[in-house]
Short mmCIF file of C-alpha atoms in Angstrom, two decimals:
data_model
loop_
_atom_site.label_atom_id
_atom_site.label_comp_id
_atom_site.label_asym_id
_atom_site.label_seq_id
_atom_site.Cartn_x
_atom_site.Cartn_y
_atom_site.Cartn_z
CA UNK A 30 1.78 10.59 6.08
CA UNK A 31 5.19 8.81 7.50
CA UNK A 32 7.30 9.43 4.73
CA UNK A 33 11.13 8.80 6.86
CA UNK A 34 13.38 6.61 4.77
CA UNK A 35 15.60 3.84 6.03
CA UNK A 36 18.60 3.01 4.01
CA UNK A 37 17.79 -0.59 3.22
CA UNK A 38 18.40 -3.15 0.13
CA UNK A 39 15.67 -4.31 -1.88
CA UNK A 40 14.27 -7.44 -0.16
CA UNK A 41 11.43 -9.98 -1.01
CA UNK A 42 9.89 -9.73 2.05
CA UNK A 43 9.35 -5.85 1.22
CA UNK A 44 9.43 -6.35 -2.49
CA UNK A 45 7.78 -9.92 -3.26
CA UNK A 46 8.23 -9.53 -6.93
CA UNK A 47 11.88 -9.97 -6.22
CA UNK A 48 11.28 -13.76 -5.47
CA UNK A 49 7.99 -14.42 -8.28
CA UNK A 50 8.97 -17.60 -10.64
CA UNK A 51 6.96 -18.56 -13.75
CA UNK A 52 4.85 -21.47 -13.21
CA UNK A 53 5.08 -22.94 -16.97
CA UNK A 54 3.92 -26.93 -16.19
CA UNK A 55 7.11 -29.31 -17.69
CA UNK A 56 5.88 -30.51 -20.67
CA UNK A 57 4.05 -33.87 -19.84
CA UNK A 58 2.87 -32.66 -16.49
CA UNK A 59 -0.27 -31.49 -17.23
CA UNK A 60 -3.07 -31.78 -20.19
CA UNK A 61 -1.95 -30.68 -23.57
CA UNK A 62 -4.16 -29.56 -26.59
CA UNK A 63 -3.11 -28.99 -29.94
CA UNK A 64 -4.67 -25.99 -31.39
CA UNK A 65 -4.84 -27.22 -35.01
CA UNK A 66 -6.10 -30.65 -34.31
CA UNK A 67 -8.52 -29.68 -31.63
CA UNK A 68 -9.46 -26.50 -32.85
CA UNK A 69 -9.47 -26.44 -36.47
CA UNK A 70 -6.64 -23.37 -37.26
CA UNK A 71 -4.85 -23.80 -39.99
CA UNK A 72 -1.80 -21.68 -39.10
CA UNK A 73 -0.86 -21.36 -43.12
CA UNK A 74 -0.52 -17.65 -42.51
CA UNK A 75 -3.55 -17.03 -45.11
CA UNK A 76 -6.52 -19.14 -43.60
CA UNK A 77 -8.80 -16.84 -41.18
CA UNK A 78 -8.32 -18.73 -37.85
CA UNK A 79 -9.96 -16.06 -36.04
CA UNK A 80 -12.85 -18.71 -35.58
CA UNK A 81 -10.21 -20.98 -34.22
CA UNK A 82 -9.38 -18.55 -31.37
CA UNK A 83 -13.28 -18.25 -30.87
CA UNK A 84 -13.96 -21.83 -30.16
CA UNK A 85 -10.83 -21.84 -28.11
CA UNK A 86 -12.42 -19.29 -25.64
CA UNK A 87 -15.40 -21.22 -25.54
CA UNK A 88 -13.80 -24.72 -24.80
CA UNK A 89 -11.97 -22.73 -22.13
CA UNK A 90 -14.71 -20.82 -20.37
CA UNK A 91 -16.87 -23.90 -20.07
CA UNK A 92 -14.60 -26.30 -18.70
CA UNK A 93 -14.16 -28.31 -22.22
CA UNK A 94 -10.60 -27.56 -21.51
CA UNK A 95 -9.23 -28.50 -18.02
CA UNK A 96 -8.53 -25.40 -16.15
CA UNK A 97 -4.43 -25.20 -16.74
CA UNK A 98 -4.21 -27.02 -19.33
CA UNK A 99 -1.07 -26.52 -21.79
CA UNK A 100 -2.60 -25.00 -25.34
CA UNK A 101 0.30 -25.98 -27.97
CA UNK A 102 0.23 -24.09 -30.85
CA UNK A 103 2.42 -25.77 -33.43
CA UNK A 104 4.62 -24.01 -35.92
CA UNK A 105 3.07 -22.01 -38.45
CA UNK A 106 1.73 -18.41 -38.94
CA UNK A 107 -1.94 -17.57 -37.62
CA UNK A 108 -3.63 -15.19 -39.04
CA UNK A 109 -6.42 -13.27 -37.10
CA UNK A 110 -8.61 -10.69 -38.65
CA UNK A 111 -11.54 -8.52 -37.97
CA UNK A 112 -12.25 -6.54 -34.20
CA UNK A 113 -13.41 -9.51 -32.04
CA UNK A 114 -11.90 -9.93 -28.82
CA UNK A 115 -11.01 -13.40 -27.55
CA UNK A 116 -11.92 -13.26 -24.16
CA UNK A 117 -10.85 -16.15 -21.50
CA UNK A 118 -11.95 -16.40 -17.86
CA UNK A 119 -10.10 -19.60 -16.45
CA UNK A 120 -6.41 -20.55 -16.43
CA UNK A 121 -4.38 -21.64 -19.13
CA UNK A 122 -1.48 -21.80 -20.86
CA UNK A 123 -1.34 -20.67 -24.58
CA UNK A 124 2.51 -22.14 -25.43
CA UNK A 125 4.13 -22.03 -29.06
CA UNK A 126 7.57 -23.25 -30.60
CA UNK A 127 9.31 -20.06 -30.39
CA UNK A 128 9.56 -16.87 -31.29
CA UNK A 129 9.43 -16.67 -35.02
CA UNK A 130 8.10 -20.28 -35.40
CA UNK A 131 4.62 -19.78 -34.06
CA UNK A 132 3.48 -16.66 -35.47
CA UNK A 133 0.16 -14.80 -34.37
CA UNK A 134 -0.80 -12.43 -37.26
CA UNK A 135 -3.36 -9.79 -36.20
CA UNK A 136 -5.21 -7.88 -38.83
CA UNK A 137 -7.62 -5.29 -36.81
CA UNK A 138 -9.26 -2.05 -37.86
CA UNK A 139 -11.23 -0.62 -34.74
CA UNK A 140 -9.96 1.65 -32.41
CA UNK A 141 -9.78 0.54 -28.75
CA UNK A 142 -10.17 -2.91 -29.75
CA UNK A 143 -8.47 -6.42 -28.13
CA UNK A 144 -7.02 -9.27 -29.20
CA UNK A 145 -7.00 -10.89 -26.35
CA UNK A 146 -8.15 -10.51 -22.78
CA UNK A 147 -7.70 -12.72 -19.83
CA UNK A 148 -10.10 -10.94 -16.98
CA UNK A 149 -11.37 -11.99 -13.48
CA UNK A 150 -14.07 -11.11 -11.35
CA UNK A 151 -14.52 -8.37 -8.93
CA UNK A 152 -11.44 -6.41 -10.13
CA UNK A 153 -10.74 -3.08 -8.73
CA UNK A 154 -12.32 0.25 -10.07
CA UNK A 155 -11.05 3.55 -10.05
CA UNK A 156 -12.70 5.59 -7.32
CA UNK A 157 -11.52 9.45 -6.95
CA UNK A 158 -13.44 12.70 -6.32
CA UNK A 159 -10.82 14.41 -7.86
CA UNK A 160 -11.17 16.54 -11.08
CA UNK A 161 -9.64 14.80 -13.87
CA UNK A 162 -8.91 17.11 -17.32
CA UNK A 163 -12.51 19.05 -16.60
CA UNK A 164 -14.14 15.96 -15.35
CA UNK A 165 -15.40 15.43 -12.21
CA UNK A 166 -15.02 12.36 -10.97
CA UNK A 167 -16.98 10.48 -8.17
CA UNK A 168 -16.11 7.14 -6.09
CA UNK A 169 -16.94 4.26 -7.72
CA UNK A 170 -16.72 1.12 -5.83
CA UNK A 171 -16.76 -2.04 -7.20
CA UNK A 172 -19.72 -4.30 -7.06
CA UNK A 173 -18.32 -7.52 -4.58
CA UNK A 174 -17.90 -8.52 -1.45
CA UNK A 175 -16.32 -6.18 1.36
CA UNK A 176 -15.95 -5.44 4.85
CA UNK A 177 -15.54 -1.87 6.40
CA UNK A 178 -12.00 -1.42 8.34
CA UNK A 179 -12.95 -0.84 11.77
CA UNK A 180 -10.84 2.20 12.96
CA UNK A 181 -11.18 2.62 16.58
CA UNK A 182 -7.57 2.15 17.04
CA UNK A 183 -6.57 4.39 14.30
CA UNK A 184 -6.57 4.10 10.41
CA UNK A 185 -4.32 1.59 8.77
CA UNK A 186 -0.99 2.62 8.30
CA UNK A 187 1.94 1.67 6.31
CA UNK A 188 4.12 -1.29 7.51
CA UNK A 189 0.57 -2.90 8.97
CA UNK A 190 -0.01 -6.22 8.24
CA UNK A 191 -3.48 -6.91 9.46
CA UNK A 192 -6.37 -4.90 9.48
CA UNK A 193 -9.67 -5.47 11.78
CA UNK A 194 -13.08 -5.36 9.76
CA UNK A 195 -17.08 -5.86 10.49
CA UNK A 196 -17.20 -9.06 8.84
CA UNK A 197 -14.45 -11.14 9.10
CA UNK A 198 -16.85 -13.84 8.10
CA UNK A 199 -16.52 -13.25 4.18
CA UNK A 200 -12.48 -13.77 4.22
CA UNK A 201 -10.70 -16.87 4.53
CA UNK A 202 -6.82 -17.85 4.62
CA UNK A 203 -5.95 -17.76 0.44
CA UNK A 204 -8.35 -15.57 -0.36
CA UNK A 205 -7.06 -12.62 -2.49
CA UNK A 206 -8.71 -9.10 -1.51
CA UNK A 207 -7.73 -5.64 -1.93
CA UNK A 208 -7.41 -2.33 0.62
CA UNK A 209 -9.43 1.04 -0.28
CA UNK A 210 -9.97 4.32 1.02
CA UNK A 211 -11.29 7.48 -0.26
CA UNK A 212 -8.81 9.91 -1.37
CA UNK A 213 -7.80 12.59 1.35
CA UNK A 214 -5.28 15.32 2.38
CA UNK A 215 -4.83 19.12 0.74
CA UNK A 216 -5.96 19.45 -2.94
CA UNK A 217 -3.32 20.21 -5.62
CA UNK A 218 -4.45 22.28 -8.34
CA UNK A 219 -2.39 21.91 -11.58
CA UNK A 220 -5.03 23.61 -13.79
CA UNK A 221 -8.61 24.94 -13.72
CA UNK A 222 -9.68 21.69 -15.16
CA UNK A 223 -7.16 19.16 -13.07
CA UNK A 224 -7.11 19.08 -9.81
CA UNK A 225 -6.00 16.20 -7.55
CA UNK A 226 -5.72 15.58 -3.43
CA UNK A 227 -2.95 14.89 -2.01
CA UNK A 228 -3.15 11.27 -1.69
CA UNK A 229 -5.78 9.05 -4.39
CA UNK A 230 -6.43 6.12 -6.23
CA UNK A 231 -5.67 4.71 -2.75
CA UNK A 232 -5.67 0.73 -3.08
CA UNK A 233 -3.39 -2.30 -2.66
CA UNK A 234 -4.00 -6.03 -3.36
CA UNK A 235 -3.32 -8.55 -0.89
CA UNK A 236 -3.84 -12.14 0.06
CA UNK A 237 -5.13 -13.09 3.44
CA UNK A 238 -2.76 -15.29 5.64
CA UNK A 239 -4.80 -15.83 8.84
CA UNK A 240 -8.47 -14.76 10.20
CA UNK A 241 -8.18 -14.71 14.06
CA UNK A 242 -11.36 -12.99 15.21
CA UNK A 243 -12.25 -9.60 13.75
CA UNK A 244 -8.42 -9.45 12.28
CA UNK A 245 -7.62 -10.15 8.97
CA UNK A 246 -3.72 -10.41 8.32
CA UNK A 247 -2.14 -10.51 4.95
CA UNK A 248 1.26 -11.83 3.14
CA UNK A 249 2.59 -8.30 2.29
CA UNK A 250 2.55 -5.17 4.65
CA UNK A 251 0.47 -2.12 3.52
CA UNK A 252 2.64 0.57 1.68
CA UNK A 253 0.73 3.07 2.17
CA UNK A 254 -1.02 5.17 5.20
CA UNK A 255 -5.05 4.35 4.40
CA UNK A 256 -6.41 7.32 6.53
CA UNK A 257 -8.92 8.46 4.05
CA UNK A 258 -12.85 7.99 4.61
CA UNK A 259 -14.59 4.94 4.05
CA UNK A 260 -11.81 2.39 4.46
CA UNK A 261 -12.72 -1.13 3.30
CA UNK A 262 -11.80 -4.63 2.17
CA UNK A 263 -12.99 -6.80 -1.19
CA UNK A 264 -12.39 -9.95 -1.68
CA UNK A 265 -12.20 -10.60 -5.60
CA UNK A 266 -11.41 -14.09 -7.74
CA UNK A 267 -8.63 -13.10 -10.37
CA UNK A 268 -7.70 -16.10 -12.79
CA UNK A 269 -4.59 -17.63 -11.43
CA UNK A 270 -1.94 -18.94 -13.78
CA UNK A 271 -2.78 -17.76 -17.17
CA UNK A 272 0.56 -17.97 -19.01
CA UNK A 273 1.78 -16.94 -22.84
CA UNK A 274 5.23 -18.13 -23.67
CA UNK A 275 7.12 -18.86 -26.76
CA UNK A 276 5.66 -17.33 -29.61
CA UNK A 277 5.63 -13.90 -31.91
CA UNK A 278 2.89 -11.68 -32.41
CA UNK A 279 2.77 -9.84 -35.53
CA UNK A 280 0.46 -6.74 -35.13
CA UNK A 281 -0.56 -5.71 -39.34
CA UNK A 282 -3.46 -3.69 -38.16
CA UNK A 283 -4.50 -1.02 -39.64
CA UNK A 284 -6.02 1.40 -37.11
CA UNK A 285 -6.39 5.19 -37.68
CA UNK A 286 -4.10 6.73 -35.49
CA UNK A 287 -6.13 9.80 -33.96
CA UNK A 288 -3.52 10.67 -31.26
CA UNK A 289 -6.94 11.18 -28.92
CA UNK A 290 -7.74 7.22 -27.45
CA UNK A 291 -5.95 4.50 -26.80
CA UNK A 292 -5.94 2.10 -29.47
CA UNK A 293 -5.39 -1.43 -30.16
CA UNK A 294 -4.06 -3.66 -27.45
CA UNK A 295 -2.67 -7.23 -28.58
CA UNK A 296 -2.93 -8.91 -24.89
CA UNK A 297 -4.64 -7.25 -21.63
CA UNK A 298 -4.90 -8.63 -18.29
CA UNK A 299 -7.71 -7.75 -16.69
CA UNK A 300 -7.71 -9.71 -13.21
CA UNK A 301 -4.58 -12.03 -13.01
CA UNK A 302 -2.86 -13.32 -10.44
CA UNK A 303 0.60 -15.59 -10.49
CA UNK A 304 0.31 -15.24 -14.41
CA UNK A 305 3.34 -14.69 -16.94
CA UNK A 306 4.27 -13.56 -20.20
CA UNK A 307 7.13 -15.83 -21.04
CA UNK A 308 9.70 -15.16 -23.94
CA UNK A 309 7.32 -13.60 -26.24
CA UNK A 310 7.96 -10.75 -28.87
CA UNK A 311 5.93 -8.60 -29.88
CA UNK A 312 6.75 -6.81 -33.33
CA UNK A 313 5.15 -3.57 -35.03
CA UNK A 314 2.91 -2.73 -32.50
CA UNK A 315 -0.09 -0.54 -33.19
CA UNK A 316 0.22 0.90 -29.88
CA UNK A 317 0.34 -1.26 -26.21
CA UNK A 318 1.45 -4.77 -27.19
CA UNK A 319 0.89 -5.70 -23.77
CA UNK A 320 -0.97 -4.42 -20.63
CA UNK A 321 -1.12 -5.97 -17.55
CA UNK A 322 -4.09 -4.44 -15.88
CA UNK A 323 -5.91 -4.72 -12.17
CA UNK A 324 -3.62 -7.72 -11.72
CA UNK A 325 -0.80 -9.25 -9.21
CA UNK A 326 2.56 -11.09 -8.92
CA UNK A 327 2.49 -11.36 -12.88
CA UNK A 328 5.69 -12.43 -14.59
CA UNK A 329 7.24 -10.39 -17.94
CA UNK A 330 10.44 -11.94 -18.88
CA UNK A 331 12.40 -12.30 -21.85
CA UNK A 332 9.98 -10.59 -24.10
CA UNK A 333 10.86 -8.00 -26.99
CA UNK A 334 8.50 -5.08 -27.41
CA UNK A 335 9.77 -3.85 -30.77
CA UNK A 336 8.07 -0.38 -32.23
CA UNK A 337 4.79 0.94 -31.70
CA UNK A 338 3.17 2.83 -34.95
CA UNK A 339 0.85 5.16 -32.65
CA UNK A 340 2.90 7.35 -30.56
CA UNK A 341 0.68 10.51 -29.59
CA UNK A 342 -0.95 11.44 -26.81
CA UNK A 343 -4.20 9.28 -25.33
CA UNK A 344 -2.72 5.95 -24.23
CA UNK A 345 -0.61 5.02 -26.97
CA UNK A 346 2.99 3.27 -27.56
CA UNK A 347 3.41 1.85 -24.21
CA UNK A 348 6.23 -0.56 -24.14
CA UNK A 349 4.91 -2.73 -21.78
CA UNK A 350 2.14 -1.28 -19.61
CA UNK A 351 1.03 -2.06 -16.32
CA UNK A 352 -2.27 -0.56 -15.08
CA UNK A 353 -3.38 -0.80 -11.79
CA UNK A 354 -1.66 -3.56 -10.84
CA UNK A 355 0.57 -4.58 -7.87
CA UNK A 356 3.46 -6.41 -7.02
CA UNK A 357 4.35 -7.83 -10.66
CA UNK A 358 8.13 -8.18 -12.18
CA UNK A 359 9.54 -7.26 -15.75
CA UNK A 360 12.60 -8.47 -16.40
CA UNK A 361 15.34 -9.25 -19.17
CA UNK A 362 12.92 -7.95 -21.89
CA UNK A 363 13.63 -5.08 -24.95
CA UNK A 364 11.91 -2.36 -25.70
CA UNK A 365 11.83 -0.05 -28.63
CA UNK A 366 10.53 2.81 -30.16
CA UNK A 367 8.07 3.27 -28.30
CA UNK A 368 6.03 6.44 -26.58
CA UNK A 369 6.90 5.41 -23.20
CA UNK A 370 9.07 1.89 -21.81
CA UNK A 371 8.37 0.17 -18.55
CA UNK A 372 5.22 2.50 -17.42
CA UNK A 373 3.41 1.94 -14.51
CA UNK A 374 0.62 3.34 -15.28
CA UNK A 375 -2.63 4.63 -12.65
CA UNK A 376 -2.17 3.43 -8.96
CA UNK A 377 0.29 0.59 -9.61
CA UNK A 378 2.30 -0.56 -6.06
CA UNK A 379 5.15 -2.53 -5.35
CA UNK A 380 6.28 -3.82 -9.31
CA UNK A 381 9.92 -4.46 -9.73
CA UNK A 382 11.70 -3.90 -13.53
CA UNK A 383 15.05 -5.21 -13.46
CA UNK A 384 17.64 -6.23 -16.07
CA UNK A 385 15.81 -4.59 -18.84
CA UNK A 386 17.18 -2.65 -22.21
CA UNK A 387 15.10 0.37 -23.42
CA UNK A 388 16.41 2.34 -26.74
CA UNK A 389 14.21 4.30 -29.21
CA UNK A 390 12.33 5.56 -26.57
CA UNK A 391 12.14 8.65 -24.81
CA UNK A 392 11.55 7.60 -21.28
CA UNK A 393 10.31 5.30 -18.61
CA UNK A 394 8.07 6.18 -15.99
CA UNK A 395 5.71 6.17 -13.36
CA UNK A 396 2.78 7.95 -15.39
CA UNK A 397 1.58 10.85 -12.71
CA UNK A 398 -1.83 8.96 -11.35
CA UNK A 399 -0.49 8.18 -7.64
CA UNK A 400 1.55 5.09 -8.31
CA UNK A 401 3.47 3.56 -4.94
CA UNK A 402 6.91 2.34 -4.22
CA UNK A 403 7.93 0.73 -7.49
CA UNK A 404 11.31 -0.44 -7.89
CA UNK A 405 13.36 0.12 -11.27
CA UNK A 406 16.61 -1.91 -10.77
CA UNK A 407 19.63 -2.41 -13.07
CA UNK A 408 17.89 -0.94 -15.89
CA UNK A 409 20.17 -0.32 -19.18
CA UNK A 410 17.84 2.75 -20.01
CA UNK A 411 20.91 4.53 -21.35
CA UNK A 412 19.66 6.66 -24.65
CA UNK A 413 15.98 7.50 -22.01
CA UNK A 414 15.04 9.64 -19.00
CA UNK A 415 14.05 7.87 -16.13
CA UNK A 416 11.53 9.59 -14.42
CA UNK A 417 9.01 9.81 -11.49
CA UNK A 418 6.10 12.06 -11.64
CA UNK A 419 5.48 11.89 -15.71
CA UNK A 420 2.29 12.32 -17.83
CA UNK A 421 2.48 16.11 -18.28
CA UNK A 422 -0.25 18.15 -16.17
CA UNK A 423 -2.70 18.82 -18.34
CA UNK A 424 -4.43 15.60 -17.36
CA UNK A 425 -2.39 13.76 -15.14
CA UNK A 426 -0.66 14.54 -11.76
CA UNK A 427 1.28 13.30 -9.24
CA UNK A 428 2.83 9.97 -7.89
CA UNK A 429 2.69 8.82 -4.65
CA UNK A 430 6.03 8.14 -2.51
CA UNK A 431 8.51 5.81 -2.13
CA UNK A 432 9.67 5.28 -6.15
CA UNK A 433 13.01 3.49 -6.49
CA UNK A 434 15.64 4.25 -9.20
CA UNK A 435 18.77 2.14 -8.39
CA UNK A 436 21.44 1.02 -10.40
CA UNK A 437 20.14 2.48 -13.41
CA UNK A 438 22.05 3.43 -16.75
CA UNK A 439 19.89 6.34 -17.99
CA UNK A 440 20.35 9.91 -20.06
CA UNK A 441 18.66 11.55 -16.87
CA UNK A 442 16.81 10.72 -13.82
CA UNK A 443 14.46 13.04 -12.86
CA UNK A 444 11.71 13.43 -10.09
CA UNK A 445 9.27 15.68 -12.24
CA UNK A 446 6.68 17.64 -9.72
CA UNK A 447 6.68 19.29 -6.07
CA UNK A 448 3.99 17.09 -5.21
CA UNK A 449 6.35 14.17 -5.94
CA UNK A 450 7.68 13.09 -2.37
CA UNK A 451 9.49 10.59 -0.64
CA UNK A 452 11.00 8.96 -3.59
CA UNK A 453 14.61 7.45 -3.52
CA UNK A 454 17.46 7.94 -6.22
CA UNK A 455 20.33 5.55 -5.88
CA UNK A 456 23.42 3.91 -7.35
CA UNK A 457 22.52 5.30 -10.84
CA UNK A 458 24.95 6.27 -13.41
CA UNK A 459 23.57 9.31 -15.56
CA UNK A 460 24.32 11.45 -18.36
CA UNK A 461 22.74 14.45 -18.10
CA UNK A 462 22.21 16.29 -14.57
CA UNK A 463 19.25 15.51 -12.36
CA UNK A 464 15.93 16.67 -12.06
CA UNK A 465 14.81 17.16 -8.35
CA UNK A 466 11.52 18.99 -8.67
CA UNK A 467 9.90 16.71 -5.53
CA UNK A 468 10.36 16.72 -2.29
CA UNK A 469 11.96 14.36 0.64
CA UNK A 470 14.15 12.94 -2.23
CA UNK A 471 16.49 10.67 -1.00
CA UNK A 472 20.01 10.31 -3.10
CA UNK A 473 23.00 8.27 -2.58
CA UNK A 474 25.68 7.38 -4.86
CA UNK A 475 24.50 8.55 -8.16
CA UNK A 476 27.18 9.27 -10.52
CA UNK A 477 27.24 11.42 -13.55
CA UNK A 478 29.20 9.69 -16.81
CA UNK A 479 30.19 11.17 -20.21
CA UNK A 480 27.72 10.40 -23.27
CA UNK A 481 28.01 6.96 -24.61
CA UNK A 482 29.72 5.84 -21.89
CA UNK A 483 30.68 2.07 -22.18
CA UNK A 484 31.34 0.76 -18.74
CA UNK A 485 28.05 -0.18 -17.11
CA UNK A 486 28.51 -3.10 -15.16
CA UNK A 487 24.74 -4.80 -15.66
CA UNK A 488 24.89 -4.26 -19.40
CA UNK A 489 25.37 -8.08 -20.33
CA UNK A 490 22.62 -8.81 -17.68
CA UNK A 491 20.03 -6.63 -19.62
CA UNK A 492 17.19 -7.64 -22.78
CA UNK A 493 15.86 -10.46 -23.92
CA UNK A 494 19.19 -11.74 -25.53
CA UNK A 495 20.76 -11.27 -22.42
CA UNK A 496 24.80 -12.94 -22.31
CA UNK A 497 24.12 -13.26 -18.47
CA UNK A 498 22.01 -13.83 -15.82
CA UNK A 499 21.75 -12.84 -12.06
CA UNK A 500 18.46 -13.12 -10.45
CA UNK A 501 15.76 -14.68 -12.59
CA UNK A 502 12.03 -15.13 -12.56
CA UNK A 503 12.12 -18.26 -15.40
CA UNK A 504 11.44 -22.00 -14.07
CA UNK A 505 14.43 -23.96 -13.34
#
């Protein structure tokens, strides 16, 4: 694989997340439905409002509420006991009166439960033949329409903006697609029970811009070579423009902390494109307040992730988590006292984290499951390690190339594993000596500073309560 690095500033052409905006509809521009009046919610902090959320889900999924409508949750406390998932498959905007004014109080008891899941169709499924913690995996191809990629002129390469397929009639401009191929390269052994190929979990979400004969063109260049067997292009149907904004989610769940498995997720995006979570305060979280999974171009802006009670192994305490997601933006948010902050967890490509503040959490990280070309830009993580190749070696392995830490303030900057290669450390301020275990790491203008160094130039831009604003995804 080509791993040479050409010095350049991050641009929207290569990082589309830098140009994302929140598509929140102005008041009066779309139908607005009052959650109390239409669905019978009490909002008094005592009544069980779970049935009202169930009625909301049914109305959205059956079209009784028009796609794109705003569901307004007036000021009040909405108590949601039980373990039922509110499942939504069509786009709406959940809009509160503001954090601290509209408060969802969740009272769940079951591990692996979820309050709200927004789910698309034909989403990507993990495909890998590696050995994971003693579990031999096999390729699980998604159940959806796909075309084989023709490789007569060679396999798809990093930087390509089109592929040739055997069934071009499956695609048209505007389609959401993802490209994948099988694992390839030499095998790395971490333990007898944990082995990975050099390149694995290869997938990239894209949008079709043009179909010309057998050639399908994309909106974004490929970030990686797709040189493994069975390259194929899938069409899928995400939920577009789903938004959550201006409210608090207070987690009062009582879920056993076994540290053996993922526990509770408040919000789970599972196949969303061009969605957002804006000005939401997640308070006293059980484990993962927000998981943006199998999605693309989602914006998380001006949010608070305040504490996780479960911070042991097995997927706990991620504030917040991206999971199998590409080209998303997490900005101007505050993360306090979790296990990991600003985490790319399993094959996340091209995401941007900028102007966030992290405190009381050990690290930010790409989590060691082949995350590719994620950009951490101007984050204030002065008490935390900023790491590529995290997750240890008992279960996890190495990340992909081209991840970049740029102009952050961290306790330490670290490339953790020898198989982590061609990553970039540029213009960071850090207290401890760097850890450089990877190969072909590019370094430029990083500076060591004393502990409690007070002069980080971007401090006022970072966090939900930032006093200055640079680039932003907020609506104008």
